[in-house]
Short mmCIF file of C-alpha atoms in Angstrom, two decimals:
data_model
loop_
_atom_site.label_atom_id
_atom_site.label_comp_id
_atom_site.label_asym_id
_atom_site.label_seq_id
_atom_site.Cartn_x
_atom_site.Cartn_y
_atom_site.Cartn_z
CA MET M 30 -58.81 15.00 -27.76
CA LYS M 31 -60.03 12.18 -25.51
CA SER M 32 -60.23 9.71 -28.40
CA PHE M 33 -56.72 10.69 -29.48
CA MET M 34 -55.29 10.12 -25.99
CA ASN M 35 -57.11 6.76 -25.76
CA ARG M 36 -54.99 5.58 -28.69
CA ILE M 37 -51.77 6.31 -26.83
CA ASN M 38 -50.72 3.62 -24.36
CA LYS M 39 -50.22 4.41 -20.68
CA THR M 40 -46.42 4.30 -20.85
CA GLY M 41 -46.36 6.53 -23.89
CA PHE M 42 -48.65 9.04 -22.19
CA LEU M 43 -46.50 9.26 -19.05
CA LEU M 44 -43.32 9.62 -21.11
CA LEU M 45 -45.00 12.28 -23.26
CA ILE M 46 -45.90 14.32 -20.17
CA ALA M 47 -42.34 13.95 -18.86
CA PHE M 48 -40.87 14.96 -22.22
CA LEU M 49 -43.09 18.04 -22.46
CA LEU M 50 -42.10 19.00 -18.92
CA GLU M 51 -38.44 18.59 -19.87
CA LEU M 52 -38.99 20.73 -22.95
CA SER M 53 -40.72 23.39 -20.86
CA PHE M 54 -37.56 23.83 -18.79
CA PHE M 55 -35.81 25.02 -21.95
CA THR M 56 -38.70 27.27 -22.99
CA PHE M 57 -41.57 28.83 -21.05
CA PHE M 58 -40.64 27.38 -17.59
CA GLN M 59 -36.96 28.28 -17.98
CA GLY M 60 -35.69 29.26 -14.53
CA LYS M 61 -39.24 29.69 -13.18
CA PHE M 62 -38.59 27.44 -10.19
CA GLY M 63 -35.47 29.35 -9.15
CA TRP M 64 -31.81 28.51 -9.44
CA PHE M 65 -31.93 25.98 -6.57
CA LEU M 66 -35.00 23.88 -7.44
CA SER M 67 -34.90 24.00 -11.25
CA PRO M 68 -31.86 21.72 -11.70
CA ILE M 69 -33.28 19.17 -9.24
CA ILE M 70 -36.67 18.98 -10.95
CA TYR M 71 -34.98 18.85 -14.36
CA LEU M 72 -32.77 15.95 -13.23
CA LEU M 73 -35.72 14.02 -11.80
CA VAL M 74 -37.72 14.42 -15.01
CA ASN M 75 -34.80 13.16 -17.10
CA ALA M 76 -34.23 10.24 -14.73
CA PHE M 77 -37.89 9.26 -15.10
CA ILE M 78 -37.66 9.34 -18.90
CA ALA M 79 -34.53 7.16 -18.79
CA PHE M 80 -35.49 4.58 -16.19
CA TYR M 81 -39.27 4.22 -16.34
CA PRO M 82 -39.26 2.03 -19.49
CA ILE M 83 -36.56 -0.15 -17.94
CA TYR M 84 -38.56 -0.43 -14.72
CA LEU M 85 -41.51 -1.74 -16.73
CA LEU M 86 -39.38 -4.30 -18.54
CA VAL M 87 -37.84 -5.57 -15.33
CA LYS M 88 -41.31 -5.92 -13.84
CA HIS M 89 -42.35 -7.99 -16.89
CA GLN M 90 -44.76 -5.37 -18.11
CA GLU M 91 -43.51 -5.24 -21.68
CA SER M 92 -47.09 -5.07 -22.95
CA GLU M 93 -47.51 -1.63 -21.42
CA ALA M 94 -44.42 -0.34 -23.16
CA VAL M 95 -45.44 -1.60 -26.59
CA PRO M 96 -48.46 -0.26 -28.53
CA ASP M 97 -51.46 -2.57 -28.93
CA ASN M 98 -51.91 -2.14 -32.67
CA THR M 99 -49.47 -1.71 -35.50
CA PHE M 100 -50.51 0.72 -38.19
CA LYS M 101 -48.37 1.36 -41.26
CA LEU M 102 -48.26 5.05 -42.10
CA PRO M 103 -48.08 5.88 -45.84
CA ILE M 104 -44.44 6.62 -46.66
CA ILE M 105 -45.29 9.30 -49.24
CA GLN M 106 -47.61 11.06 -46.83
CA VAL M 107 -44.97 11.04 -44.10
CA GLY M 108 -42.33 12.30 -46.54
CA ILE M 109 -44.49 15.22 -47.63
CA VAL M 110 -45.20 16.18 -44.00
CA LEU M 111 -41.48 16.06 -43.14
CA LEU M 112 -40.59 18.15 -46.18
CA VAL M 113 -43.18 20.81 -45.33
CA LEU M 114 -42.13 20.95 -41.67
CA SER M 115 -38.44 21.15 -42.61
CA ILE M 116 -39.04 23.98 -45.06
CA GLY M 117 -41.09 25.76 -42.41
CA LEU M 118 -38.28 25.55 -39.83
CA ILE M 119 -35.69 26.69 -42.40
CA PHE M 120 -37.91 29.65 -43.34
CA TYR M 121 -38.40 30.57 -39.67
CA MET M 122 -34.67 30.42 -38.95
CA GLN M 123 -33.81 32.44 -42.06
CA HIS M 124 -36.33 35.25 -41.45
CA TYR M 125 -36.70 35.40 -37.67
CA ILE M 126 -33.27 34.40 -36.35
CA LEU M 127 -30.48 34.81 -38.90
CA SER M 128 -31.67 38.26 -39.96
CA ILE M 129 -31.96 39.44 -36.35
CA TYR M 130 -28.73 37.96 -34.98
CA PRO M 131 -25.86 38.51 -37.40
CA ILE M 132 -22.60 36.69 -36.79
CA ASP M 133 -20.76 39.05 -34.44
CA LEU M 134 -17.94 38.58 -31.92
CA LYS M 135 -19.84 40.63 -29.35
CA TYR M 136 -22.52 37.89 -29.25
CA SER M 137 -20.26 34.84 -29.41
CA ASP M 138 -16.90 33.79 -30.82
CA ILE M 139 -18.09 30.24 -31.63
CA ILE M 140 -19.01 30.77 -35.28
CA PRO M 141 -16.13 33.19 -36.03
CA ALA M 142 -13.75 30.57 -34.58
CA MET M 143 -15.32 27.86 -36.74
CA LYS M 144 -14.67 30.03 -39.77
CA VAL M 145 -10.99 30.24 -38.83
CA TYR M 146 -10.72 26.44 -38.50
CA VAL M 147 -12.40 25.87 -41.86
CA SER M 148 -10.41 28.60 -43.61
CA ARG M 149 -7.16 27.09 -42.40
CA PHE M 150 -8.22 23.63 -43.52
CA LEU M 151 -9.23 24.80 -47.00
CA ASN M 152 -5.98 26.75 -47.35
CA HIS M 153 -3.87 23.75 -46.24
CA GLN M 154 -2.75 25.42 -43.03
CA TYR M 155 -2.37 23.79 -39.63
CA VAL M 156 -5.85 24.00 -38.15
CA TYR M 157 -4.82 23.94 -34.50
CA ALA M 158 -2.42 26.87 -34.44
CA LEU M 159 -3.19 29.56 -31.87
CA ILE M 160 -6.05 31.83 -33.00
CA THR M 161 -5.08 35.50 -32.87
CA GLU M 162 -7.45 36.93 -35.50
CA PHE M 163 -9.87 38.41 -32.94
CA GLY M 164 -7.46 40.69 -31.12
CA TYR M 165 -6.94 38.17 -28.32
CA GLU M 166 -5.45 34.71 -28.11
CA MET M 167 -7.75 31.67 -28.33
CA TYR M 168 -6.49 28.13 -28.09
CA PRO M 169 -8.30 25.92 -30.66
CA THR M 170 -10.16 23.14 -28.86
CA TYR M 171 -12.89 22.06 -31.30
CA LEU M 172 -12.50 18.52 -32.62
CA PRO M 173 -12.60 17.70 -36.37
CA CYS M 174 -16.24 16.61 -36.55
CA THR M 175 -17.26 19.93 -35.02
CA TRP M 176 -15.63 22.34 -37.45
CA GLY M 177 -15.55 19.79 -40.28
CA ALA M 178 -19.34 19.93 -40.50
CA PHE M 179 -19.07 23.48 -41.82
CA ILE M 180 -16.70 22.97 -44.70
CA LEU M 181 -19.66 22.57 -47.09
CA PRO M 182 -21.42 25.87 -46.20
CA ASP M 183 -18.09 27.69 -46.41
CA VAL M 184 -17.43 26.35 -49.90
CA LEU M 185 -21.02 26.94 -51.07
CA HIS M 186 -21.29 30.30 -49.26
CA PHE M 187 -24.32 29.79 -47.06
CA ASP M 188 -24.81 30.37 -43.35
CA TYR M 189 -23.17 27.99 -40.86
CA ARG M 190 -26.28 28.13 -38.66
CA LEU M 191 -28.41 26.93 -41.53
CA MET M 192 -26.02 24.00 -41.98
CA ALA M 193 -26.44 23.11 -38.30
CA LEU M 194 -30.20 23.00 -38.79
CA LEU M 195 -29.88 20.91 -41.97
CA ILE M 196 -27.77 18.32 -40.13
CA LEU M 197 -30.41 18.06 -37.44
CA LEU M 198 -33.24 17.80 -39.98
CA PHE M 199 -31.33 15.11 -41.89
CA SER M 200 -30.91 13.09 -38.70
CA LEU M 201 -34.68 13.26 -38.16
CA VAL M 202 -35.11 11.28 -41.38
CA PHE M 203 -33.33 8.36 -39.67
CA TYR M 204 -35.35 8.95 -36.52
CA THR M 205 -38.60 8.86 -38.51
CA ARG M 206 -37.56 5.67 -40.28
CA ASN M 207 -37.00 4.06 -36.89
CA VAL M 208 -40.45 5.20 -35.72
CA LEU M 209 -42.04 3.63 -38.81
CA LEU M 210 -40.10 0.39 -38.38
CA THR M 211 -41.05 0.18 -34.71
CA GLY M 212 -44.70 0.60 -35.56
CA GLY M 213 -47.54 1.27 -33.16
CA THR M 214 -50.88 2.96 -33.38
CA LYS M 215 -51.44 5.73 -35.88
CA ALA M 216 -51.60 8.31 -33.09
CA ASP M 217 -48.40 7.00 -31.46
CA GLN M 218 -46.41 7.20 -34.67
CA TRP M 219 -47.60 10.64 -35.73
CA LEU M 220 -46.94 11.98 -32.24
CA LYS M 221 -43.38 10.64 -32.25
CA ILE M 222 -42.76 12.00 -35.74
CA LEU M 223 -44.09 15.50 -35.03
CA LEU M 224 -42.65 16.04 -31.54
CA PRO M 225 -39.08 16.89 -32.67
CA TYR M 226 -40.35 19.57 -35.07
CA PHE M 227 -42.65 21.02 -32.41
CA SER M 228 -39.70 21.04 -29.99
CA MET M 229 -37.46 22.84 -32.47
CA LEU M 230 -40.11 25.49 -33.10
CA LEU M 231 -40.40 26.16 -29.36
CA LEU M 232 -36.62 26.44 -29.06
CA PHE M 233 -36.56 28.90 -31.95
CA ILE M 234 -39.29 30.98 -30.30
CA TYR M 235 -37.95 30.96 -26.74
CA LEU M 236 -34.18 30.72 -27.38
CA PRO M 237 -33.61 32.84 -30.50
CA PHE M 238 -30.28 34.17 -29.22
CA ASP M 239 -28.90 30.66 -28.59
CA MET M 240 -30.04 29.55 -32.04
CA GLY M 241 -28.59 32.69 -33.64
CA ALA M 242 -25.26 32.96 -31.84
CA THR M 243 -24.23 29.30 -31.87
CA VAL M 244 -24.44 26.12 -33.97
CA GLU M 245 -24.82 23.61 -31.15
CA ILE M 246 -27.99 21.98 -32.53
CA PHE M 247 -26.00 20.04 -35.12
CA VAL M 248 -24.48 17.91 -32.32
CA LEU M 249 -28.02 16.83 -31.43
CA GLY M 250 -28.26 15.55 -35.00
CA TYR M 251 -25.14 13.45 -34.45
CA TYR M 252 -26.60 11.86 -31.34
CA ILE M 253 -29.93 11.12 -33.01
CA PHE M 254 -27.97 9.35 -35.73
CA LEU M 255 -26.03 7.47 -33.02
CA ALA M 256 -29.28 6.30 -31.39
CA TYR M 257 -30.53 5.13 -34.78
CA SER M 258 -27.30 3.28 -35.58
CA ILE M 259 -27.32 1.44 -32.25
CA SER M 260 -30.81 0.15 -32.97
CA GLY M 261 -29.70 -1.18 -36.36
CA LYS M 262 -27.50 -4.06 -37.50
CA SER M 263 -24.91 -2.15 -39.53
CA ASN M 264 -21.49 -2.05 -37.88
CA LEU M 265 -20.43 0.59 -40.38
CA LEU M 266 -23.23 2.94 -39.30
CA LYS M 267 -22.43 2.30 -35.63
CA GLY M 268 -18.79 3.12 -36.23
CA LEU M 269 -19.51 6.26 -38.25
CA ALA M 270 -22.03 7.54 -35.69
CA ILE M 271 -19.63 7.00 -32.80
CA ILE M 272 -16.86 8.78 -34.73
CA LEU M 273 -19.11 11.79 -35.38
CA CYS M 274 -20.06 12.05 -31.71
CA LEU M 275 -16.63 11.25 -30.28
CA LEU M 276 -14.81 13.72 -32.54
CA SER M 277 -17.24 16.48 -31.66
CA ARG M 278 -17.59 15.89 -27.91
CA TYR M 279 -14.68 13.93 -26.42
CA SER M 280 -16.61 13.28 -23.17
CA LEU M 281 -18.39 10.46 -25.04
CA ILE M 282 -15.28 8.36 -24.46
CA LEU M 283 -16.41 7.81 -20.86
CA TRP M 284 -19.58 6.08 -22.12
CA LEU M 285 -17.98 3.97 -24.85
CA PRO M 286 -16.68 1.16 -22.58
CA LEU M 287 -20.27 0.42 -21.47
CA LEU M 288 -21.50 0.32 -25.06
CA PHE M 289 -18.61 -1.84 -26.23
CA LEU M 290 -19.05 -4.35 -23.37
CA MET M 291 -22.78 -4.69 -24.11
CA LEU M 292 -22.16 -5.10 -27.84
CA PHE M 293 -19.35 -7.58 -27.12
CA TYR M 294 -21.63 -9.61 -24.85
CA ARG M 295 -24.28 -9.76 -27.56
CA ASN M 296 -22.02 -10.42 -30.56
CA LYS M 297 -18.23 -10.43 -30.22
CA LYS M 298 -17.54 -10.19 -33.95
CA ASP M 299 -19.82 -7.19 -34.51
CA ALA M 300 -18.38 -5.38 -31.48
CA ILE M 301 -14.81 -5.86 -32.73
CA ILE M 302 -15.70 -4.68 -36.25
CA ALA M 303 -17.47 -1.56 -34.96
CA GLY M 304 -14.60 -0.86 -32.56
CA PHE M 305 -12.05 -1.19 -35.38
CA ILE M 306 -14.03 1.27 -37.55
CA VAL M 307 -14.03 3.79 -34.68
CA PHE M 308 -10.29 3.32 -34.11
CA LEU M 309 -9.54 3.74 -37.81
CA GLY M 310 -11.72 6.86 -38.07
CA VAL M 311 -10.09 8.53 -35.06
CA LEU M 312 -6.66 7.60 -36.41
CA LEU M 313 -7.29 9.05 -39.89
CA LEU M 314 -9.32 12.11 -38.92
CA TYR M 315 -7.54 13.24 -35.77
CA ILE M 316 -4.43 11.39 -34.66
CA ILE M 317 -2.43 11.32 -37.91
CA PRO M 318 -3.26 14.78 -39.34
CA TYR M 319 -3.39 16.77 -36.09
CA LEU M 320 -2.45 15.02 -32.86
CA SER M 321 0.78 13.60 -34.30
CA ALA M 322 1.92 17.18 -34.99
CA ASP M 323 1.51 18.04 -31.30
CA TRP M 324 0.99 15.14 -28.91
CA GLN M 325 -0.08 17.55 -26.20
CA LEU M 326 -2.87 18.97 -28.37
CA PHE M 327 -5.67 17.06 -26.63
CA THR M 328 -4.45 17.67 -23.07
CA LYS M 329 -3.88 21.34 -23.84
CA GLY M 330 -7.43 21.60 -25.12
CA VAL M 331 -8.83 19.98 -21.99
CA GLY M 332 -6.66 22.27 -19.88
CA LYS M 333 -8.09 25.36 -21.59
CA TYR M 334 -11.61 24.35 -20.54
CA VAL M 335 -11.35 26.16 -17.21
CA GLY M 336 -10.19 29.40 -18.81
CA ALA M 337 -12.94 29.31 -21.41
CA ALA M 338 -15.60 28.47 -18.82
CA SER M 339 -14.51 31.33 -16.57
CA ALA M 340 -15.56 33.78 -19.29
CA GLU M 341 -19.07 32.29 -19.28
CA TRP M 342 -19.15 32.30 -15.49
CA SER M 343 -18.28 35.99 -15.50
CA GLY M 344 -21.58 36.82 -17.22
CA GLN M 345 -22.41 38.24 -20.64
CA TRP M 346 -21.47 41.71 -21.82
CA TRP M 347 -25.09 42.88 -21.71
CA GLN M 348 -25.72 41.77 -18.12
CA LYS M 349 -25.69 44.21 -15.22
CA PRO M 350 -22.81 44.00 -12.72
CA GLY M 351 -23.71 41.61 -9.93
CA ASP M 352 -26.26 39.62 -11.97
CA MET M 353 -25.93 35.83 -11.88
CA PRO M 354 -24.34 34.53 -15.10
CA ILE M 355 -27.15 33.78 -17.53
CA GLN M 356 -25.61 30.47 -18.59
CA LEU M 357 -25.70 29.18 -15.00
CA SER M 358 -29.02 30.55 -13.78
CA ARG M 359 -31.40 29.12 -16.38
CA GLY M 360 -31.95 25.88 -14.47
CA PHE M 361 -30.25 23.43 -16.83
CA GLY M 362 -27.56 22.11 -14.48
CA PHE M 363 -25.87 22.13 -11.10
CA ALA M 364 -23.00 24.48 -11.95
CA ILE M 365 -24.89 27.26 -10.17
CA TYR M 366 -24.50 25.31 -6.89
CA PHE M 367 -20.72 25.55 -7.20
CA TYR M 368 -20.92 29.20 -8.25
CA LYS M 369 -23.11 30.16 -5.29
CA GLY M 370 -22.04 27.63 -2.68
CA LEU M 371 -18.25 27.60 -2.83
CA SER M 372 -15.88 30.31 -1.72
CA GLY M 373 -12.83 31.18 -3.77
CA ASP M 374 -12.28 32.50 -7.28
CA LEU M 375 -13.96 31.29 -10.47
CA ILE M 376 -11.02 29.11 -11.49
CA TYR M 377 -11.27 27.16 -8.24
CA LYS M 378 -15.06 26.75 -8.49
CA ILE M 379 -14.89 25.57 -12.10
CA SER M 380 -12.10 23.12 -11.28
CA MET M 381 -14.17 21.66 -8.45
CA LEU M 382 -17.16 21.34 -10.78
CA LYS M 383 -15.05 19.61 -13.41
CA ASN M 384 -13.70 17.13 -10.85
CA ALA M 385 -17.22 16.45 -9.54
CA GLN M 386 -18.50 15.87 -13.07
CA LEU M 387 -15.73 13.38 -13.80
CA ILE M 388 -16.27 11.44 -10.57
CA ILE M 389 -20.06 11.32 -10.95
CA THR M 390 -19.79 10.29 -14.60
CA LEU M 391 -17.34 7.47 -13.84
CA LEU M 392 -19.49 6.25 -10.95
CA THR M 393 -22.62 6.40 -13.10
CA VAL M 394 -21.09 4.51 -16.01
CA GLY M 395 -19.56 1.98 -13.63
CA GLY M 396 -22.86 1.53 -11.81
CA LEU M 397 -24.84 1.15 -15.03
CA THR M 398 -22.32 -1.38 -16.33
CA GLY M 399 -22.55 -3.46 -13.18
CA ALA M 400 -26.35 -3.20 -13.09
CA TYR M 401 -26.68 -4.32 -16.71
CA PHE M 402 -24.62 -7.48 -16.36
CA TRP M 403 -25.93 -8.31 -12.88
CA LYS M 404 -29.62 -7.57 -13.31
CA PHE M 405 -30.81 -6.12 -16.61
CA LYS M 406 -29.18 -8.07 -19.43
CA SER M 407 -32.02 -10.60 -19.48
CA TYR M 408 -34.74 -7.95 -19.65
CA VAL M 409 -33.38 -4.88 -21.40
CA THR M 410 -32.00 -4.69 -24.93
CA VAL M 411 -28.65 -3.11 -25.70
CA GLU M 412 -30.48 -0.56 -27.86
CA LEU M 413 -32.58 0.73 -24.97
CA TYR M 414 -29.94 0.54 -22.24
CA ALA M 415 -27.33 2.33 -24.33
CA LEU M 416 -29.61 5.37 -24.58
CA LEU M 417 -29.35 5.96 -20.85
#
């Protein structure tokens, strides 16, 4: 063990410890520090992971952040390991999650709603009509790259949750390629390659309900692909990755000005090409086929956020009356502060949280933009800074 750790540089070791601590908050340490302290510790750990490498670069300690030796791992060997690990995760999901948690409205309406979107699309119906198939009205808010990812499993008749896992596993191929291109010691590279699979296994073990009732892990695959595309030279890949992320989680639009300004500063032509690809993709996949049929579609969807969130804030059907909502009390975020600390009804508390999130996000992006062009542009690459 000691010889293995000696092969990992100091920066890598500290980031590994921070990453494992972050992972523990989703698994065996979930909520262990209480609803008040858990979000604070979680935030501090994430801030360390984001800013520590930049701190080193600014202090001209690049040598600590880069491995001493470069060892080329055998591609065939790496491919076999990835294939075995992927098959193992698919087997685990199939036998220990999908068989235990069938798709059922009483668990979650996410996957049933996705099926409605896809069914309408395949039958040439308007996807964003009001959903009434469940005995209650649901306004469709999912963007095209969310439900569009599940057209293939619907046509081929396999489980949507398996498709979500396959998207994530496919994105890890790009991640692994980037690890191999970056190089480093043998121990460094194998550790980076294996960590995502180890993380997924822990999530399967400790969060089987989340993995069985939802398909959220596929969005993680999109963002891994986005990180890979930013580190590369292809404007097409950058554009496609941004489209996937933007048309699955619209909040990404708040971060895009920072990315575009950094890309524009580095290479004006490349930034304009990537921006045009994103504009064209949004136009063809969302604006022309859907938004043009109802120009209030997007604002209506954003407006329904509070109503949808209030259901989560009311607790799950299996919780006892008076219990804190499980989605707020697991220590992942600061929503519990608004739930516990503010007076008033749930709609008011959620609205205040939403306003606070918007203000903090705008201030953060604005601050990071100013800091990059004032201080960091000479030290930190666009690829690293964009991942903040």
